[in-house]
Amino acid sequence: MSQNLLNSKIIKSSIPEAFRKLHPKVQYKNPVMMITLIGAIFTTGIVLFHYSAFEAQIALWLWFTVLFANFSESIAEGRGKAQAESLKKTRTQTIARKLNANGEEKIVADQLKKGDRVICEVGDIIPLDGEVVEGIATVDESAITGESAPVIRESGGDRSAVTGGTRVLSDRIIIQITVEPGHSFLDRMITLVEGAKRQKTPNEIALSILLSGLTIVFLLAVISLKFFADYSGTASGQDLSKIVTVPILISLLVCLIPTTIGGLLSAIGISGMDRLIQKNVIATSGRAVEAAGDIDVLLLDKTGTITLGNRMASEFVPAPGVKPEELARVAQLASLSDETPEGRSIVVLAKEKFQLRAQNYQPTQCHFVPFSAQTRMSGVDITADSIVHLIRKGARDALIKHIQSVGGRFPDEVNQSVEIIARSGGTPLVVSMDTQILGVVHLKDVVKGGIRERFNELRKMGIKTVMITGDNPLTAAAIAAEAGVDDFMAEATPESKLQRIRDEQEKGHLVAMTGDGTNDAPALAQADVGVAMNTGTQAAREAGNMVDLDSNPTKLIEIVETGKQLLMTRGSLTTFSVANDVAKYFAIIPAMFGGLYAVGGEGPLSRLNVMHLHSPQSAVLSAVIFNALIIVALIPLALKGVKYRPMGASSVLLRNLLVYGLGGLIIPFLGIKIIDVFIVFVRLV
Amino acid sequence: MKSFDFIQIVLILGFLVCVSPVLGGWIAKIVEGEKHLLSFLSPLENFIYLISGIREKEEMNWKQYALSIVGFSFLSFSAVFLILVFQGSLPLNPQNLPGVSWHLALNTAMSFMTNTNWQSYGGESTLSYFSQMVALTVQNFVSAAVGMTVLLALARSIRNKESQNLGNFWVDLTRTTLYLLLPLSLVLAILLVGQGVIQNFAPYLTLKTIEGASQILPMGPAASQIAIKQLGTNGGGFFNANSAHPFENPTAFSNVLQLISILLIPAALPFTFGKLIRSQKHGFILFVTMLTLLVVGLGLSLFSEYLPHPSISGTVMEGKETRFGVTHSVLWSVFTTAASNGSVNSMHSSLSPLSGGIALLNMLLGEIIFGGVGAGLYGMVIFVILTVFIAGLMVGRTPEYLGKKIEAQEVKMAILAVLAPNFIILAGTALSVVLPIALSSVSAKGPHGFTEIFYAVASGAANNGSAFAGLNANTLYWNLLLAFAICLGRFGVIFPVLAIAGNLAKKKITPPSPGTFSTETMIFVVLLISVILIVGALTFFPALSLGPIIEHFLWLEGKGF
C-alpha cells in the first residue's frame, strides 16, 4: 500500500474536489466552515455592488479559507480512494464452481447465496468469503494483505476462513459461502477505505459541538460589536462607518471562529483510519479507532505475542541413576511421531547434544500413542523381543497417574526437578519407560526480544497488560515476570477470558484483546476493541471490530497508539486554533478602533497595535491571510498526526501545551507581522 | 499604598485560607447528614420534614431535582411579587410606603429569588419593614440555599456510579438553611450590632442638623438582613447606599467582618466539594484556582487605583468612604464582584477605569471566582469540564473528569451554560447602547457611559447584583431587561448543570492510571485559568476595549468621563 503521504496525483485530483465540496449540502455538516462560506458569499456580493480592491482581496481570501479546508478533506479522502481503487481491481467477475445435487455448475459469483458450496482448485479465485469445509490448500492473499507469502487454509480449526478475491495456489478445497454478494470482506474493506460512509466518532461529535458553541459565541461578539461601535462613534462624534464595515466585521468573525480545527477536523478523522490501513489493520468503524486510544487494559495471548510462538526443549534432567543419553534417547523415541513443534524440538535437542539419530523401527514394532485429552500423555509402544515397552511423556500429574497404574514409583528427585523447571517459567515434560521414570525434559518459552521495553512504555501510558495463557499458574507467573507484564491469567479458557473482560469493564476499564479462534468470538465481541487475526475463523472476524491483515498480535500496541494519536491531534489543533485568536484580536481591534477618541494622531486603542501593523487595512488583510494559510500549513500535520511518544499523561500534556498552546499564542503574532510586511512591500494595500 | 494596607490584605486572605478547609469539611458533614456540632437541632429538621411531607431518604433524579427547584423558585417569586405590590396594606409599615409598580416588583422578585439582589429601588424610600424582612430576607436565605443544592446534586453525580440519584432537593435546602446559613447569620448579626448596625422597628427619625436643616434618618431591622446579605452572597442592601451606609457598615471592623463573610462560604465550598466527590486534592486545586484569579484581579485593581493620575494629586476619594479608604474600597469591589455578592461600600462608577474593569471582568467570567454560594462552584465545574475536554483530548484519550467520561452531551450542556449568560450580556448591552429608551437612564458619557450599561447587564446576567451607580434602573425598560437577564443567567446555567449531573451519575467511574489526565495537579490550575480567561477574554475583549480599556488609556492621558 502506498506509504506516500502526499503524492502529486492525489493533490491534482483534490483541487477540483475542493471546489465540488463548496456545495451547501457538504458545508452544512460543518457549521464553522458554513459560516465562513456565508461570509465569503456576502463579501463577494458587497464587492460586486461596490468594488474596492481591499474588500475584493478579503473576499478572495475568505473563499480560499473554505477551499483550503475542502482541499484538506479531499486529500485525506484521496489517499483512501487510491487504495480502494487497487482493491476494486481484485473484485473482478469470477466464475464460481457451485456444487449441487448433480455435481457442479458454473455460475457468476454475484449469483451465489449464503450457504452455497463451491469448489476451488489451483489457480481459482475464491468467489466470496467462506469457510473451508473440506480439504487444505495454500492461498495467496496478497490482494488483501499485500503480503506475498502464501498462507494455509484448511477445514476445521481456526484457519478455515477464506476471503473472496484471494487465489488458491495449490490443492483443492470446498468452501461454504458465509456472506451474501456485496457484503463480503473485500466490499466492506473498500467502503471503509473510501470513507464514503464515514460517520462522526463520539469524540468528534463532542468536539464539533464545542466548535459550534465557540462559533456562536464569536458570532454574538462580532454582531454586538457593531452596536458598540455605533455607540462609540456617536459618543466620540466620529464617523466609524468607513472602518467598521460589514466586510471587516466578517473578517473578524472568520478569524475568530475556529476555522483551523474546523477545516481540518474531518481530514484528521479520515487520516486516522487511513493510518491504521497503512498498518494493515482494517477497523470496522472510526468509533473503534477512537476507542483504541482509551484502552487501559490489554489482554495479550502469551503465544505469539509475548513469547516466540512455541516452546523449545532446552535441557534433559535425568532421574537419579539414569544417564542423560538414556533419557535423551527415550525422549527422542517418544517424540518421533509427535509432529508438534515441542515434539520436534526434543528430537532436535537429542540430536544436537548426544548425536542421537532417530532409529528406524518397523511399523510392526512400533505403535504410536497420540496425545489424548483423557490421558494427557503421548508416546510410543515398542515391541522388542515380543516384550512391549511403554514409552510415555507428559505433564507430571498425568505421569504420576500412569506410573502408579503400571506399578512404578515417582521419585522425589524428579519431583524437585519438575518444581525447579516450572518455577523458572519452563514447562517440565516427564518421560517414562515401563515402570521407571527416566527424567524431565525442560521445555522453555522464549520471550520475544524488546517486549519488556514495550510493556514498560505501555505502563507509562497507563495501560495495564494482562498475559493470557493456558499454562499453569506457576509457569505463567515466571513468564509474566520475565516479560514484565502487569498481570496474568493462567489456565485460561474462552469462558474465563470473557469473564475477565466483563470484570475489567465492570471496574470501568476499557479492554482490548486479540483473537483468532471461533471460541474467541464472544470475548472479541465483548472487548471494547477486539482485533481479529486475518488468519482466524470467519466467526472471529465478524465478532471483532478490527481485523489485522498481518495477523500479528503485537499490532494491538500500534493500534492503541494510532487511536491516541488521533485524539491528540484533534485536541492539539483545537488548542492551537483557539490560542491563535489572541493575536487576531490584537491585529483587528486596534485596526478598527485605533482612531477612536483620537485628538489628532493616534487614538488610545492604537496602543493595542503591539505588532505595529502598517495600516488598518493591512492589519485586517494580514489576519485573514494568515487564517487561511495556516490551514494549508497544517494539512501535513493533520494527515500524519501529532508526534506520538509513549509517556505519561502529564508529560504528554505538558509537551503538547508548550508546542500547540504556547506556539499557537506566539506564531500568529509573527505570521501576521510577516504577512503585513510582505503585502505592504508588494503594495497589495 | 502603605505596608499597613498590605498587612491587612494578607491577614484577611490568610484568615480565609485557614478557615475555609475547616468550614468546608463541616459543611460536608451537615449536608451528608452526619453527626456534627449542631446535631441537637435535628428534631427541628425532622419536624420540618414531618409537616411538609418530605421523605428524607427518597432520592431524586435530575429531572425531579430540577422540577423541585423550578417549583420552589416560582413559589418564592410569587410571594415576593405579591408582598411588594401589596405592601401598602400589610403590617410593619410605619412610613406608610405604598405598593411598588408591577415591573419593579417583578424585577425585585426575580432578583431576590435568584440570589442576584439587583436593586432598582432604594431600600429606605421604597420598602416597608415587612417587605424587607418577610419578602427579601427570607429570599436571602433560601436563594443561597438553592444555589447550594445544585452544587450538592452535581457533587453526588460525580461520586455515584451508574445511578440516577442526586439526593433530595428539599432535604438539601432544609439542611443548608437550618445548620449553615441561620446559625452563621445569627452570630454575624450579633457581632454587627455590637459595631453599631441598627436593628429596630422604629419609625424614621427626623432630626435637626447643626446647620439647622431638618434631616430624616431611616431606621429598621438592618443587622438581621445584613448578616445574610453577606454570608449568602446576596448583596441587597437594607439602605440604598448599601454597605457604604453608616447604619449598615459603621466601622472599619464591621467592614472587615463583612469582607470576610462575603467570601466565607464560597471559599469553603471547594473543600466541601472535594470531600463529597472523594477527591480532596481536586477540591484544593479548585480553591487554588479561584484564589489565584482573585489575587491577580485584586493586584491589578489596587495597582490601577494607586496609579498616579495626571490631573489629581494623591488618591481618588470621590465615591469612597473616608472611614474605609482606598484599599478597603478596592478589596470590597473585588470581593463583591468575585463572589457574586453585589453589595458595595463605595461607588464602583468612581473607581479608576481599570479597577471598574476588573470588577466587571469578575462578573463577565461567569461569577466563578468563588462566586455565589454553590453557584460559583458549579459554574467553575462547567469550565473544568471544558478544560478537561480540550486537555483530555491532548493526552490521547476520551476526556475524563474524576473517572467520568466527558462526551458530547456534557460538552453540549457546558457550552449552553456558558452561552446563556454571555448571550444576554452581549445582546442586552448591544440593544441598550443604541435604544434611546435605555440611554435615557445613563448619566455618564463616552466609554464610561458604555461601561455603565455593560456593567448593569453583566451584573444581572451573572447574578451579581452590584450596580455601577449612575444608571437610573427603575424604568420599565431596565426592570424588564434585567429581570430577563437575571432569569436567563440563573436558570440558563442551573438546568445545564443539572442535566450534566443527570448524565454523569449514570456513567461508570474509570479508575485513574498514569495515562489519565489528572485534575489534581498544578498544571491543571494553569490550564483551567487559561481556559477561563480565554473564553472570557475572547468573548468580551471587543466590548471591554471600548469600555474600561479605552477609558483607562484616556485616563492616563488625563481625560475623564
Coordinates of C-alpha atoms in Angstrom, one line a residue, chain A residues 202-203 205-207 209-210 212-214 216-218 220-221 223-225 227-232 235 252 256 290 293-296 459-463 505-510 563-565 567-572 574-575 578-579 581-582 585-586 589 593 596-597 599 602-605 607-608 647-650 652-654 656-657 660 665, chain B residues 161-162 386 389-400 405-409 411-413 415 418-419 422-427 429-434 439 442 444-451 453-454 508-511 513-518 521 523 527 534-535 537-543 545-546 549-550 553-554 556-557 559 561:
Chain A
P202 CA -18.2 10.2 19.6
N203 CA -15.3 12.5 20.4
I205 CA -19.2 14.9 17.7
A206 CA -18.4 16.3 21.1
L207 CA -15.6 18.4 19.6
I209 CA -20.4 20.8 19.5
L210 CA -17.6 22.7 21.2
S212 CA -20.1 25.2 17.1
G213 CA -20.5 26.7 20.6
L214 CA -17.4 28.8 20.1
I216 CA -21.9 31.1 18.3
V217 CA -20.0 33.0 21.0
F218 CA -17.9 34.8 18.3
L220 CA -22.5 37.2 19.2
A221 CA -19.3 39.1 20.0
I223 CA -22.6 41.3 15.9
S224 CA -22.8 43.1 19.2
L225 CA -19.6 44.9 18.3
F227 CA -23.8 48.1 18.1
F228 CA -21.0 49.0 20.5
A229 CA -19.2 50.8 17.6
D230 CA -22.3 52.8 16.7
Y231 CA -22.5 53.9 20.3
S232 CA -18.8 54.8 20.5
A235 CA -20.2 59.3 21.8
L252 CA -13.0 39.5 12.3
L256 CA -12.1 34.3 15.5
E290 CA -11.1 6.2 18.8
G293 CA -7.0 5.4 22.3
D294 CA -9.0 4.9 25.5
I295 CA -7.9 1.3 26.1
D296 CA -6.4 0.8 29.6
R459 CA 2.7 1.1 31.6
K460 CA 3.9 4.7 31.3
M461 CA 0.9 5.4 29.0
G462 CA -1.3 4.0 31.8
I463 CA -2.1 0.7 30.1
Q505 CA -15.2 -3.4 32.2
E506 CA -17.3 -3.5 35.4
K507 CA -14.4 -1.8 37.1
G508 CA -14.6 0.9 34.5
H509 CA -11.7 -0.2 32.3
L510 CA -11.7 -0.3 28.5
G563 CA -6.1 5.8 18.5
K564 CA -4.3 8.1 20.9
Q565 CA -2.6 10.0 18.2
L567 CA -7.4 12.2 19.7
M568 CA -4.2 14.1 20.5
T569 CA -4.2 15.6 17.0
R570 CA -7.7 16.9 17.5
G571 CA -7.0 18.3 20.9
S572 CA -3.7 19.9 19.9
T574 CA -8.1 22.9 18.8
T575 CA -5.8 24.4 21.4
V578 CA -8.2 28.9 19.9
A579 CA -4.8 30.3 21.1
D581 CA -7.4 34.2 18.4
V582 CA -5.5 36.4 20.8
Y585 CA -7.8 40.4 18.3
F586 CA -4.6 42.4 18.7
I589 CA -9.4 45.6 17.3
F593 CA -10.9 51.4 16.8
L596 CA -11.5 56.3 18.3
Y597 CA -11.4 59.3 20.6
V599 CA -7.4 64.1 19.3
E602 CA -3.5 58.1 17.0
G603 CA -6.3 57.2 19.4
P604 CA -5.9 55.4 22.7
L605 CA -6.6 51.9 21.4
R607 CA -1.7 51.2 21.9
L608 CA -3.0 47.7 21.4
M647 CA 4.9 8.9 28.0
G648 CA 2.6 9.5 31.0
A649 CA -0.4 11.8 30.5
S650 CA 1.2 14.7 32.3
V652 CA 2.4 14.4 27.0
L653 CA 0.1 17.2 28.1
L654 CA 2.9 19.5 29.0
N656 CA 1.6 19.4 23.6
L657 CA 0.6 22.5 25.6
Y660 CA 0.4 23.9 20.4
L665 CA -0.2 32.0 21.0
Chain B
K161 CA -21.7 5.1 39.8
E162 CA -24.3 4.1 37.3
L386 CA -14.4 22.4 29.1
F389 CA -12.4 18.1 27.4
I390 CA -9.7 20.1 25.4
A391 CA -6.8 19.0 27.5
G392 CA -8.0 15.4 27.8
L393 CA -8.0 15.1 24.0
M394 CA -4.4 16.3 24.0
V395 CA -3.3 13.3 26.1
G396 CA -4.9 11.0 23.6
R397 CA -7.9 9.7 25.5
T398 CA -11.6 10.3 25.7
P399 CA -11.6 13.1 28.3
E400 CA -12.5 12.0 31.8
K405 CA -16.1 10.3 30.7
I406 CA -16.9 13.7 29.2
E407 CA -18.8 13.2 26.0
A408 CA -21.0 15.1 23.5
Q409 CA -23.9 15.5 25.9
V411 CA -19.9 19.3 26.3
K412 CA -23.2 20.5 24.8
M413 CA -24.6 21.4 28.2
I415 CA -21.4 25.2 26.2
V418 CA -21.5 29.4 29.1
L419 CA -23.6 30.7 26.2
N422 CA -22.9 35.5 27.6
F423 CA -25.7 35.8 25.1
I424 CA -27.8 38.0 27.3
I425 CA -24.9 40.2 28.3
L426 CA -23.8 40.9 24.7
A427 CA -27.3 41.1 23.2
T429 CA -25.8 45.6 26.1
A430 CA -25.9 45.9 22.3
L431 CA -29.6 46.8 22.4
S432 CA -29.2 49.2 25.4
V433 CA -26.4 51.2 23.8
V434 CA -28.5 52.1 20.8
L439 CA -29.9 55.5 27.0
V442 CA -27.5 56.7 31.6
A444 CA -22.2 59.4 32.1
K445 CA -20.9 60.0 28.6
G446 CA -18.3 58.3 26.3
P447 CA -16.8 55.0 27.3
H448 CA -17.8 55.5 30.9
G449 CA -21.5 55.5 29.9
F450 CA -20.9 52.4 27.9
T451 CA -19.3 50.7 30.9
I453 CA -24.7 49.9 30.7
F454 CA -22.4 46.9 30.1
K508 CA -19.1 4.3 35.2
I509 CA -16.1 5.5 37.0
T510 CA -12.8 4.8 35.2
P511 CA -10.1 4.2 37.7
S513 CA -3.9 5.4 35.7
P514 CA -0.7 7.2 34.6
G515 CA -2.5 7.7 31.2
T516 CA -5.3 9.7 32.8
F517 CA -5.3 13.4 32.6
S518 CA -5.2 14.5 36.2
T521 CA -2.1 19.0 39.8
I523 CA -0.7 22.1 35.7
L527 CA -4.9 25.2 32.3
I534 CA -9.5 32.8 27.1
V535 CA -13.3 32.1 27.0
A537 CA -11.5 37.4 27.1
L538 CA -12.3 36.2 23.6
T539 CA -16.0 36.8 24.2
F540 CA -15.7 40.2 25.8
F541 CA -12.5 41.7 24.6
P542 CA -14.1 43.9 21.9
A543 CA -16.6 45.2 24.4
S545 CA -11.8 47.5 24.8
L546 CA -14.5 50.0 24.0
I549 CA -9.7 49.7 28.3
I550 CA -10.1 52.7 26.2
F553 CA -5.8 54.8 28.2
L554 CA -7.7 58.1 28.1
L556 CA -3.7 58.0 31.6
E557 CA -3.8 60.9 29.2
K559 CA -9.2 62.6 30.3
F561 CA -15.8 61.0 31.8

